Coordinates of C-alpha atoms and ligand atoms in Angstrom, one line a residue:
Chain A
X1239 CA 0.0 0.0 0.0
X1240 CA 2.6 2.3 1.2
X1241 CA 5.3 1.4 -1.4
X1242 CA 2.5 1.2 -4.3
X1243 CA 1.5 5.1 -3.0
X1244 CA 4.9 6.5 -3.2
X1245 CA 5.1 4.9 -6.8
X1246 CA 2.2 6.7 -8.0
X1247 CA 3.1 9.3 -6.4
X1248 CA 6.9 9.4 -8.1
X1249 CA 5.1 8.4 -12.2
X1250 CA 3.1 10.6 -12.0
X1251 CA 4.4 13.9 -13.7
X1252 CA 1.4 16.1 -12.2
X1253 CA 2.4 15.1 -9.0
X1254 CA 6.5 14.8 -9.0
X1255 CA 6.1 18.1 -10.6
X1256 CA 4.6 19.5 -7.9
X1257 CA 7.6 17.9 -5.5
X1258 CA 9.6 19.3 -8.0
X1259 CA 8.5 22.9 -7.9
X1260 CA 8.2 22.6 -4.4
X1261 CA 12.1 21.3 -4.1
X1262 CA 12.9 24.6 -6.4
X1263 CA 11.1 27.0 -4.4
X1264 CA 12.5 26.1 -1.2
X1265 CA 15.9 26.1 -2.6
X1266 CA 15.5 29.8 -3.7
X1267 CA 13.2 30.8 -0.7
X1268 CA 16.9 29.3 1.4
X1269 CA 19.2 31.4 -0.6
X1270 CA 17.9 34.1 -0.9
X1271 CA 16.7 34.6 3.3
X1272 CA 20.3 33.1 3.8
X1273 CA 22.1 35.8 1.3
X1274 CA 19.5 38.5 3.7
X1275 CA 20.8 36.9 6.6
X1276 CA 24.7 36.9 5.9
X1277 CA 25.0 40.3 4.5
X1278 CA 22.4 41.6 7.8
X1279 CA 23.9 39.6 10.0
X1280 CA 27.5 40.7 9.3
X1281 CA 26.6 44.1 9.8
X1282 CA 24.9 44.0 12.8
X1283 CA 28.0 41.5 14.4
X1284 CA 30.2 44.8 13.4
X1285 CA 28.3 47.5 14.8
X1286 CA 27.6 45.5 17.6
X1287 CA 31.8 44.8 18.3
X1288 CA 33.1 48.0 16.7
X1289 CA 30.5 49.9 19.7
X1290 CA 33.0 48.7 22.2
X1291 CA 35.5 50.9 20.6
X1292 CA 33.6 53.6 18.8
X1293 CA 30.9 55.8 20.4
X1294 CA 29.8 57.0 17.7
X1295 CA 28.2 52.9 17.2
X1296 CA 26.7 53.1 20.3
X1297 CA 23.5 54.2 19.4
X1298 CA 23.4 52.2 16.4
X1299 CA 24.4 49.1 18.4
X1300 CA 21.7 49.7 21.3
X1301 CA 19.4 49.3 18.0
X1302 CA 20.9 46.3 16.9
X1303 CA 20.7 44.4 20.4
X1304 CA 17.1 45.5 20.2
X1305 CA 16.6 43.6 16.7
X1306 CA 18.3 40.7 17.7
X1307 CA 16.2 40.6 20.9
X1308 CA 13.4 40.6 19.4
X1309 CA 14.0 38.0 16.6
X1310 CA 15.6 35.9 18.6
X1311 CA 12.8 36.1 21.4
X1312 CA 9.9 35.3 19.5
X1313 CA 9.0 32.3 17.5
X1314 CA 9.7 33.1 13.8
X1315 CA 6.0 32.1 12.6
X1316 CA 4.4 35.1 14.5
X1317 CA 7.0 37.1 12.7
X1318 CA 6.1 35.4 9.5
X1319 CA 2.0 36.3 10.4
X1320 CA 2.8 39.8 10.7
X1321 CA 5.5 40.6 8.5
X1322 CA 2.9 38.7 5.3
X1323 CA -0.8 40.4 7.1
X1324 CA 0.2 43.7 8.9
X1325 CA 3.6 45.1 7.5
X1326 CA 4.3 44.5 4.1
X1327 CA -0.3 43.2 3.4
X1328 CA 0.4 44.3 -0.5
X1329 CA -0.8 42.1 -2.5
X1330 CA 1.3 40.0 -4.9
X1331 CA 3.7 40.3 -2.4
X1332 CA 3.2 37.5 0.1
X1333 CA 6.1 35.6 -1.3
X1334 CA 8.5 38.3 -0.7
X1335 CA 7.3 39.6 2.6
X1336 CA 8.0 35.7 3.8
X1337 CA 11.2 35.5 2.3
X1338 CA 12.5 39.1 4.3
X1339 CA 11.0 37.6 7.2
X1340 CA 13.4 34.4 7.4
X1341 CA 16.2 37.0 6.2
X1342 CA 15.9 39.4 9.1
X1343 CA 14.8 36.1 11.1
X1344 CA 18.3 34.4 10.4
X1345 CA 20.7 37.9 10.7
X1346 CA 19.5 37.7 14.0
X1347 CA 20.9 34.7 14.8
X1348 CA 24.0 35.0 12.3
X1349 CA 25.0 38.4 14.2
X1350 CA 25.2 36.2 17.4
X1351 CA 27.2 33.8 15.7
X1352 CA 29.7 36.3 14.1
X1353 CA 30.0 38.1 17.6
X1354 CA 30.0 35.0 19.8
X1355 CA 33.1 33.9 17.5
X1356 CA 34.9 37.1 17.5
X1357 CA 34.9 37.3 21.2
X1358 CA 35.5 33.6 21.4
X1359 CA 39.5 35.1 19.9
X1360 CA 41.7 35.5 22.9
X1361 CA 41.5 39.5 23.7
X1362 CA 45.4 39.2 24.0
X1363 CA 45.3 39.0 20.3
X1364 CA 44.1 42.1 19.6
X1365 CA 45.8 44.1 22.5
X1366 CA 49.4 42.6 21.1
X1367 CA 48.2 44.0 17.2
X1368 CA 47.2 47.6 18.9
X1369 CA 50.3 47.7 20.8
X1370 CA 52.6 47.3 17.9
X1371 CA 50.2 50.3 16.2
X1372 CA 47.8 48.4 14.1
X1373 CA 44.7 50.0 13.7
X1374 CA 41.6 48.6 15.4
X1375 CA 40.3 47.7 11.9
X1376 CA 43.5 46.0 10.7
X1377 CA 43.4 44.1 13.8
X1378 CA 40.4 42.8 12.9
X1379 CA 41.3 42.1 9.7
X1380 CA 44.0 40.9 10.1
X1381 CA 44.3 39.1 12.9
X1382 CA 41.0 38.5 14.6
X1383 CA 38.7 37.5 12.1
X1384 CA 41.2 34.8 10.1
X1385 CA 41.0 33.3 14.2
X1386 CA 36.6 33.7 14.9
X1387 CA 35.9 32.7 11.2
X1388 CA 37.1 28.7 12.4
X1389 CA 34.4 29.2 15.2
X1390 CA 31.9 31.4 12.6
X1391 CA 31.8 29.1 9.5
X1392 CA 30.0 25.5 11.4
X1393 CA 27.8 28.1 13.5
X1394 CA 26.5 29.9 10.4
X1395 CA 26.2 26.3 8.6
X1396 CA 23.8 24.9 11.3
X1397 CA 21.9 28.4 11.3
X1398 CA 21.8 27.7 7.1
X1399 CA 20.5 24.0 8.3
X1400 CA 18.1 25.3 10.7
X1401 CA 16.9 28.1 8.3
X1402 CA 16.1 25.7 5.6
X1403 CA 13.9 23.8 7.4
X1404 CA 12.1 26.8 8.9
X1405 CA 11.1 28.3 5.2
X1406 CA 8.4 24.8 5.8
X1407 CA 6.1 27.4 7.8
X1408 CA 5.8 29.4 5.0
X1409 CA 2.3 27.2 4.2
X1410 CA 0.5 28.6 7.4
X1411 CA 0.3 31.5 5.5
X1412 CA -1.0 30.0 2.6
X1413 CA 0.7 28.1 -0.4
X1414 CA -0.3 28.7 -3.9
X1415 CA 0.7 26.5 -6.8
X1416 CA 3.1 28.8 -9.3
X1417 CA 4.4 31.1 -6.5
X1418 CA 7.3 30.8 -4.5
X1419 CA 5.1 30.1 -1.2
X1420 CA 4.0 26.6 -2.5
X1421 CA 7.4 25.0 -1.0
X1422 CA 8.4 21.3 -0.7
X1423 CA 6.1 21.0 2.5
X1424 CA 3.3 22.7 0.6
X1425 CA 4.1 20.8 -2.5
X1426 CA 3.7 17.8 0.4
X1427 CA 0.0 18.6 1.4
X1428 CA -0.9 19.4 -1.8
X1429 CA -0.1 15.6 -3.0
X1430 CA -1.4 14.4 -0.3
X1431 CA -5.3 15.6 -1.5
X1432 CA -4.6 13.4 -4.6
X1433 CA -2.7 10.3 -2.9
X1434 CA -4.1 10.3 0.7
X1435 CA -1.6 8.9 2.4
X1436 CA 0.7 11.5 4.4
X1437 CA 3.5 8.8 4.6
X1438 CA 3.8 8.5 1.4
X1439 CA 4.2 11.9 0.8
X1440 CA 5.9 12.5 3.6
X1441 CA 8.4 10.5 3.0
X1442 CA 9.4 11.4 -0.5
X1443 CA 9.6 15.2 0.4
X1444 CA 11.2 14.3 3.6
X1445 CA 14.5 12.2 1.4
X1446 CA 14.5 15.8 -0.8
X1447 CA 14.8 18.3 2.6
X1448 CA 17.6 15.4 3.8
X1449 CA 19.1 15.3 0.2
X1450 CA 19.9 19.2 0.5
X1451 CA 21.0 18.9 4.3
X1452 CA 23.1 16.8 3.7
X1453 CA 24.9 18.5 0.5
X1454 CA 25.0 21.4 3.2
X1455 CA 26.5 19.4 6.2
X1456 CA 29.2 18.1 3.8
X1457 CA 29.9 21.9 2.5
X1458 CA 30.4 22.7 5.9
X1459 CA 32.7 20.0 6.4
X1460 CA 34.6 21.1 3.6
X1461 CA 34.6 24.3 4.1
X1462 CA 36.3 23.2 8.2
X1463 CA 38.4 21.2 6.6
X1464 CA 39.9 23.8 4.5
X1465 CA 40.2 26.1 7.3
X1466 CA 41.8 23.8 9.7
X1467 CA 44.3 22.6 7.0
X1468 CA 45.3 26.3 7.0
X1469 CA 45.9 26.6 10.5
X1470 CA 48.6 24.3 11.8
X1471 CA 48.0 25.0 15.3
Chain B
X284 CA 61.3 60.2 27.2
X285 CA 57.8 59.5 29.2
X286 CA 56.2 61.3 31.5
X287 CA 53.5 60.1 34.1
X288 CA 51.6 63.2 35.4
X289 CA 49.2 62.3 38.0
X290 CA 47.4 59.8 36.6
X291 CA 44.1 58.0 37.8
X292 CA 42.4 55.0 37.0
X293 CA 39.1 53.4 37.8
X294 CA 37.1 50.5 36.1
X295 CA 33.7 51.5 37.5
X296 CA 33.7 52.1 40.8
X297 CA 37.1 50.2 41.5
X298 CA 39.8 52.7 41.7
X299 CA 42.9 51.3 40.6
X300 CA 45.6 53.9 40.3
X301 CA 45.2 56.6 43.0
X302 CA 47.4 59.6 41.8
X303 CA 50.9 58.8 40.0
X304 CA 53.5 60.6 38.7
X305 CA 56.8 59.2 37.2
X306 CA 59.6 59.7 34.2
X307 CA 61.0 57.3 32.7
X308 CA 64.1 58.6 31.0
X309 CA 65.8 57.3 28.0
X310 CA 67.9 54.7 28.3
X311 CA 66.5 54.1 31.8
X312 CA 65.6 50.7 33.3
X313 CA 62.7 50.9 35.8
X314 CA 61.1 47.9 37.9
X315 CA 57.6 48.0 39.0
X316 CA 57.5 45.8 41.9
X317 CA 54.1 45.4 44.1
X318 CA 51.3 42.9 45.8
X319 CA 49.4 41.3 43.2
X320 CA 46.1 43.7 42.4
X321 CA 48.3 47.4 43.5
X322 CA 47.7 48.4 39.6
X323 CA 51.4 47.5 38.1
X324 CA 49.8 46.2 35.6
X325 CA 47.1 49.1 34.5
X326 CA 50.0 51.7 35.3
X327 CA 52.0 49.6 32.7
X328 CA 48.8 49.6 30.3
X329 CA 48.1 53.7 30.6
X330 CA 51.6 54.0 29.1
X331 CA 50.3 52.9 26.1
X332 CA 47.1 53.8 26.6
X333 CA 46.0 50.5 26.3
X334 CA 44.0 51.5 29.5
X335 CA 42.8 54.9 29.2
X336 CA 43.8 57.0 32.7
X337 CA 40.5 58.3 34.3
X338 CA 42.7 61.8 34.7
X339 CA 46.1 63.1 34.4
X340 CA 48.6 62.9 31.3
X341 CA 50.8 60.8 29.6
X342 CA 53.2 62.8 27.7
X343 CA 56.0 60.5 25.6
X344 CA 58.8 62.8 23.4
X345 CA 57.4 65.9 24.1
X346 CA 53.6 65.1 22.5
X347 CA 50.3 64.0 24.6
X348 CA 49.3 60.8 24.3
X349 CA 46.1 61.0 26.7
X350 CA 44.0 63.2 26.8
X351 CA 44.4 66.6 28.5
X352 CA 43.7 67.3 31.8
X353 CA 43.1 70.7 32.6
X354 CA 43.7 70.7 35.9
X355 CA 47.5 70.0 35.6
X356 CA 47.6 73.5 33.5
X357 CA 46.9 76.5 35.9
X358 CA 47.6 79.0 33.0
X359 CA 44.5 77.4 31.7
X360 CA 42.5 77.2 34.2
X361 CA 43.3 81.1 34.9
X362 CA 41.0 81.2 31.4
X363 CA 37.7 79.5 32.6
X364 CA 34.2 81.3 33.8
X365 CA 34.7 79.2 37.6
X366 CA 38.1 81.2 38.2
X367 CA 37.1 84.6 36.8
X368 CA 33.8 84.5 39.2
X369 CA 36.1 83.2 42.3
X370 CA 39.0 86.1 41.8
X371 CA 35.9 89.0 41.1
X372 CA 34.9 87.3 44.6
X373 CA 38.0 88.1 46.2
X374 CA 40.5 85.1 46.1
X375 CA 44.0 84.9 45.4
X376 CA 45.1 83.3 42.5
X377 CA 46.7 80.9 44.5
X378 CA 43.9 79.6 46.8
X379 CA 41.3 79.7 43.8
X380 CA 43.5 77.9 41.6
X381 CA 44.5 75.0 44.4
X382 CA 40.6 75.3 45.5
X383 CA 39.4 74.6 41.8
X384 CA 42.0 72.1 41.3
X385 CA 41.7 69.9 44.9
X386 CA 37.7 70.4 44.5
X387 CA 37.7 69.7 40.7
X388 CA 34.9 72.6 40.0
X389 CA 35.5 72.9 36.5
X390 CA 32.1 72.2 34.7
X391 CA 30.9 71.8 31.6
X392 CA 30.7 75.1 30.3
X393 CA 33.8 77.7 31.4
X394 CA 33.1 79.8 28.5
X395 CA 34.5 80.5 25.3
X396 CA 38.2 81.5 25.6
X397 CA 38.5 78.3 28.2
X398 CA 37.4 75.9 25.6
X399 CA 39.7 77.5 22.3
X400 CA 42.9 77.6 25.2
X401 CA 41.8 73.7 25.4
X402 CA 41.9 72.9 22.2
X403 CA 44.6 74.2 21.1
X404 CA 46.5 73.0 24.3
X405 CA 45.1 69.3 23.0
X406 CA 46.0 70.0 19.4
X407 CA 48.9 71.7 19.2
X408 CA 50.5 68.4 21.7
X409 CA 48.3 65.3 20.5
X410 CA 50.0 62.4 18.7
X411 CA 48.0 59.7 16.8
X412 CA 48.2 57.1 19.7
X413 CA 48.7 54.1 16.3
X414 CA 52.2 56.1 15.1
X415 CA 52.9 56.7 19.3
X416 CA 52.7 52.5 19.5
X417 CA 55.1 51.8 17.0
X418 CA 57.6 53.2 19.2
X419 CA 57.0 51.8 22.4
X420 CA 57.0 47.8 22.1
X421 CA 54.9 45.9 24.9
X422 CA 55.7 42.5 26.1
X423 CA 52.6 40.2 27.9
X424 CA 52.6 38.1 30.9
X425 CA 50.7 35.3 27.8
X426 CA 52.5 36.2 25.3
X427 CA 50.1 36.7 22.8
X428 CA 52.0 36.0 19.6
X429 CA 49.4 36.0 16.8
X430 CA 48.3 32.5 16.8
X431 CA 47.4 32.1 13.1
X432 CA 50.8 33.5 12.1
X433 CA 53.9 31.6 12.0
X434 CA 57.2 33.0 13.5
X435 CA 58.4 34.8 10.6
X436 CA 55.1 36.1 10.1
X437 CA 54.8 37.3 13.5
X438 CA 57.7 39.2 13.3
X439 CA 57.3 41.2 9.8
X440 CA 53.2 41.4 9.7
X441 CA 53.1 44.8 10.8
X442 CA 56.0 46.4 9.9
X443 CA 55.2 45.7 6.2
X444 CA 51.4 46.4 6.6
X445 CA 52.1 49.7 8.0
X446 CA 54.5 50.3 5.3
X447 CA 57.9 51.0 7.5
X448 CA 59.8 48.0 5.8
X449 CA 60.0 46.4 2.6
X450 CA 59.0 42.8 2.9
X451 CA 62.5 41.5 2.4
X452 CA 64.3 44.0 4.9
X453 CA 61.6 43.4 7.2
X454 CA 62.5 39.4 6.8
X455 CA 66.4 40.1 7.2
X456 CA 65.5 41.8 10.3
X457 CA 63.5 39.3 11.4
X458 CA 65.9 36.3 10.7
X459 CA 69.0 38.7 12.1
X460 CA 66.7 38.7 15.6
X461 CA 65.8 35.3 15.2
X462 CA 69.4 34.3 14.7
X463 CA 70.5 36.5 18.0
X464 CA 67.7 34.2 19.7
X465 CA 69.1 31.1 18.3
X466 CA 65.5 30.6 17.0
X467 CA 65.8 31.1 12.7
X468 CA 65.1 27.0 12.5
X469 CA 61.7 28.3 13.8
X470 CA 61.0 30.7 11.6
X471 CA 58.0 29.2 9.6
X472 CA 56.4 27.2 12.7
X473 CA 53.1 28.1 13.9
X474 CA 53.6 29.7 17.7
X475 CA 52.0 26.5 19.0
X476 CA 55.0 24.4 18.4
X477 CA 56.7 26.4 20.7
X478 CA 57.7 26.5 24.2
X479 CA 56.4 28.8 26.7
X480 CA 60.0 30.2 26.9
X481 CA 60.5 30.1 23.3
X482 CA 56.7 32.2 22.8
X483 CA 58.0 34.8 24.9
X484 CA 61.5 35.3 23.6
X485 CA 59.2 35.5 20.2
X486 CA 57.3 38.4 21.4
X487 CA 60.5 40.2 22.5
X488 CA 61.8 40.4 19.1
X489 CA 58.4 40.7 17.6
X490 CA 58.5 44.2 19.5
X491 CA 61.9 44.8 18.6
X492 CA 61.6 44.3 14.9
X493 CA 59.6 47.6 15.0
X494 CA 62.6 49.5 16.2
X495 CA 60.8 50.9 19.4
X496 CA 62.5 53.7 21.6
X497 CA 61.4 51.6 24.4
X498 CA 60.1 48.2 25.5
X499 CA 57.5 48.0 28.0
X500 CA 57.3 44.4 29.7
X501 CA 54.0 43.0 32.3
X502 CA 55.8 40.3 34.1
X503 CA 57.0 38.3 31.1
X504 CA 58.4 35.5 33.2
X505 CA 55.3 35.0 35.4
X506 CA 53.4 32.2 32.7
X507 CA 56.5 30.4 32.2
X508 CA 57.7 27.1 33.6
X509 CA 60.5 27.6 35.9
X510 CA 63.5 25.9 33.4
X511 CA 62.2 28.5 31.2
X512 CA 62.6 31.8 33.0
X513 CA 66.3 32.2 32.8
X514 CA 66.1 32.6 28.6
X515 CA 64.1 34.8 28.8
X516 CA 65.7 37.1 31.7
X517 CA 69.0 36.8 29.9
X518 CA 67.7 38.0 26.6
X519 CA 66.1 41.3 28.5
X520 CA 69.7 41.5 30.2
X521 CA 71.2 41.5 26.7
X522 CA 68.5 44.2 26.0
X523 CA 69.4 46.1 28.4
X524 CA 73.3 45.8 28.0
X525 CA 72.2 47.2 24.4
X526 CA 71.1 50.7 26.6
X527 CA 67.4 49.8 25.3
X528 CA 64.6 51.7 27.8
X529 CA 62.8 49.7 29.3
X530 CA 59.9 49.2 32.2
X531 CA 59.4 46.0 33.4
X532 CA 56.7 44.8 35.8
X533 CA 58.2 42.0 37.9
X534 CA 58.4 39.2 40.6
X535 CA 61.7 38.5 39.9
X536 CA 63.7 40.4 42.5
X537 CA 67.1 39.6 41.4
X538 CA 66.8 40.6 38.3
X539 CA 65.2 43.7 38.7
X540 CA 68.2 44.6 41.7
X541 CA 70.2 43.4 38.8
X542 CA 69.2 45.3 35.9
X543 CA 67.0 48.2 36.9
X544 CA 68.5 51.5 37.5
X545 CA 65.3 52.3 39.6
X546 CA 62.5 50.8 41.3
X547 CA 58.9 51.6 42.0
X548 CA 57.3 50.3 44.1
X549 CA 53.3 50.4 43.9
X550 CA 50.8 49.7 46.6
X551 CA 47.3 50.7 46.5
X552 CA 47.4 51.9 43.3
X553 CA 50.4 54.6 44.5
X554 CA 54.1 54.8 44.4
X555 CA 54.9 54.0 48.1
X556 CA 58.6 54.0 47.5
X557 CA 61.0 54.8 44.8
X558 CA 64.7 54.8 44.3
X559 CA 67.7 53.0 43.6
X560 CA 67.8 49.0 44.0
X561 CA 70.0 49.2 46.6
X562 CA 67.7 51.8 48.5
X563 CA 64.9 49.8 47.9
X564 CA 66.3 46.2 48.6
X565 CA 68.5 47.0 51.1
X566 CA 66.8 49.9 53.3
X567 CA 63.4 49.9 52.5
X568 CA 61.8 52.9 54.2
X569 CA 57.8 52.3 53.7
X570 CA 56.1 49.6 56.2
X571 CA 54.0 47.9 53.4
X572 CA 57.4 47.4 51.2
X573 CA 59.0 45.7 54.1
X574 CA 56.6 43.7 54.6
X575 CA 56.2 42.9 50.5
X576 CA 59.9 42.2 50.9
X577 CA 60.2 39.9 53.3
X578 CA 57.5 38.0 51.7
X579 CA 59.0 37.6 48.2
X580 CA 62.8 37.2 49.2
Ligands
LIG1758 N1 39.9 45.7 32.6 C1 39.6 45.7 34.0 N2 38.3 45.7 34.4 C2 38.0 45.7 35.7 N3 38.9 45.6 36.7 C3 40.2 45.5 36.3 C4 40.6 45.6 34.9 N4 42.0 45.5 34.9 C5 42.4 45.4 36.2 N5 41.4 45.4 37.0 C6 41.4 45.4 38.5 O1 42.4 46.4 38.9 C7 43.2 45.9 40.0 C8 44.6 46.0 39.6 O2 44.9 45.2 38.6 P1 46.3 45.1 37.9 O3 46.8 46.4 37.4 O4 46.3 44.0 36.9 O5 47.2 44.7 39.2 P2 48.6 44.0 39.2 O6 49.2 43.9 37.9 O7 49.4 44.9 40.2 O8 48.5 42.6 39.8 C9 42.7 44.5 40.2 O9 41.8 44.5 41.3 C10 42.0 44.1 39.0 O10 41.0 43.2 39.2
LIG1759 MG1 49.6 42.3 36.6

């Protein structure tokens, strides 16, 4: 039953095309809240660290702790509910509104990230490069952020992980076919009116979300690998 | 040449450094000797403003490193709105200026002519505290080599980013104090693979590659393993032997009665004693250096 279910569900193109749109708009629904994430997230780590040493961040950082308060504070669906129906209600623009929401939602938590592994780099580090006249900036540059970004790179990989699988709640605020809402969990529910049998479904969307984990677990790797091979320590 | 003017410190409400004043003169070797928490280390750390004094100056060659403190400039104060009201009161220029400076009633606003006199006292003195650091070398109680550099790397990153050596004379100059350290089969190991003694004889010549005027040290020996200490105090004896200037913040009395031309002695965030090593060693004068003495000898 099960196994004969799943077949039907994989020959027939109506349905594996749905999986298949669904696959491709959770891919670009990922990238593109992870590319909003990075860049935000980067920002606010560096106004948050440079405030220790610049007044003039201070204000701006007091704003950035309130962000990642808030972001970090409350679950990312009630963001999602009124980023889509209060903030950005224009129509057409669901799709978009969703997507900034798990952008802002992961810079929230890529900011603690970046900052956690900066001040995870001995504070010797930085007070040897100032006292031989480096800049606060070059000492960054050059000395602390080649050290954090060993720490930086697997914590932003989980949060990539994580964020992935939180672009599923984009159905609660409704999926349609042909947008980029209808992702591979709504691609699942949607299959599931014509084959009822959720683990059938469930299982074939479940090996795709595992299929792209996994490519980004062993990126990560990789990516660790690379950076431990430079570092000899 | 640096010059200490009464300088305070506090982180928060914990006052560290109470009021000191001190030269250091060039070619000088001082000792900072005290109980563990008395503020050697901060005192060390304000001369390169790596702590930031609460009040007072740091002058070093003639320029102003810290900021300026006004009350250390009567002819300054003579210019602000508090002192003008207190002489059209009456006063002396004496008691007013010692009652402004001992109650520290300058405010915010002291008008006009006050603030231009302060800035051009500030500007006309300031140095760019990054082109200050290049001159004065510091050496840490940890070290703190840069970990993802290797020796060689340690020793010629800045002077070529900062643009004061060609790569290849900053790497002569790197292997000709490597070599004088018996270290150049190190040169391209990461500072893990040394030894505690060898990380700190690292550091030494990391701050001499930059040519510094003087060499500031916070107990270098105190991390290391006690086979180790001896390198490290014979390579700052050879240092010295060169006529380098140098403060050191130590536990090691005999070197410091060895080497130093002058110690200070600080306790409770103030110089209790100062003098000659054998003034200090041999008739200590103050109660609390005695008894530091007696404890560490
Ligand atoms: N960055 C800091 N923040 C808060 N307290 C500090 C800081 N640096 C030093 N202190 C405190 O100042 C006191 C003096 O410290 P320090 O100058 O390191 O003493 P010493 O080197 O003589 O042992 C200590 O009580 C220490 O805890
Ligand atoms: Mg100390």
């Amino acid at each position: 039953m099960l196994f004969e279910d799943i077949k039907k569900i994989l020959t027939t193109p109506e349905l594996i095309g749905y999986v298949f749109e669904g696959f491709l708009n959770t891919l670009v629904l990922t990238v593109v809240a992870a590319a909003i994430g990075l860049v935000l997230g980067f920002v606010v780590a560096i106004v948050k660290i440079s405030a220790e040493n610049n007044k003039y961040m201070k204000i701006p950082a007091i704003i950035c702790n309130l962000y990642t308060t808030v972001f970090r504070g409350t679950p990312v669906a009630l963001q999602l509910f009124i980023m889509v129906f209060a903030v950005f209600a224009i129509p057409g623009f669901k799709p978009y509104a969703a997507i900034i929401t798990f952008g802002i939602n992961s810079g929230a938590y890529v900011s603690e990230n970046i900052r956690a592994g900066i001040s995870s780099v001995d504070v010797g580090q930085m007070e040897a490069a100032r006292a031989l006249g480096f800049t606060w900036n070059r000492a960054m540059i050059n000395i602390i952020m080649p050290q954090a970004i060993k720490n930086i790179i697997p914590a932003i990989g989980n949060e990539m992980i994580a964020l992935l699988k939180e672009t599923s709640i984009i159905s609660m605020v409704g999926a349609t076919v042909g947008t980029l809402t209808f992702d591979l969990n709504a691609a699942s529910n949607t299959v599931f009116t014509k084959v009822p049998n959720f683990l059938a479904s469930g299982l074939i969307v479940g090996c795709f979300y595992l299929a792209i984990v996994y490519i980004m677990v062993f990126a990560i790797k990789l990516i660790e690998k690379r950076l431990r091979a430079s570092d000899k320590r | 040449m640096i010059s200490v003017k009464n300088i305070y410190k506090s982180f928060g409400k914990l006052s560290v450094l109470n009021g000191i004043s001190c030269d250091i003169k060039d070619g000088e070797r001082v000792a900072i000797i005290g109980p563990s928490g008395s503020g050697k280390s901060t005192l060390l750390r304000c001369l390169n403003l790596l702590e930031v004094p609460t009040r007072g100056e740091i002058w070093v060659n003639g320029s102003l490193l810290s900021g300026l403190d006004p009350y250390l400039h009567p002819e300054l104060i003579r210019l602000s709105a508090t002192y003008k009201k207190r002489i059209a009161a009456g006063g002396s220029d004496k008691t007013v200026i010692s009652e402004i400076t001992d109650g520290r009633l300058l405010g915010r606003f002291e008008g006009g002519e006050y603030r231009r006199e302060y800035r051009r006292l500030a500007e006309q003195n300031a140095i760019d505290i990054n082109l200050a650091r290049r001159k004065m070398g510091m050496v840490f109680q940890h070290f703190n080599l840069f970990n993802n550099k290797t020796v060689i790397e340690n020793l010629t990153l800045v002077p070529v980013q900062l643009g004061l050596k060609t790569r290849a004379e900053a790497e002569a100059r790197a292997l000709e104090l490597l070599r004088r350290i018996g270290l150049e089969d190190k040169r391209d190991e990461y500072p893990s693979k040394l030894s505690g003694g060898q990380k700190q004889r690292v550091a030494i010549i990391r701050a001499l590659a930059m040519d510094p005027d003087v060499l500031l040290f916070d107990e270098p020996t105190s991390a290391l393993d006690p086979e180790m200490v001896g390198e490290v105090l014979d390579l700052m004896k050879s240092l010295a032997g060169d006529g380098m200037t140098m403060v050191i913040v130590t536990h090691e009395m005999g070197f410091a009665r060895e080497v130093a031309d002058r110690i200070i002695f600080v306790d409770g965030g103030k110089i209790a004693e100062e003098g000659r090593p054998d003034e200090v060693f041999g008739s200590p004068k103050n109660a609390r250096l005695r008894e530091f003495l007696s404890k560490v000898l």
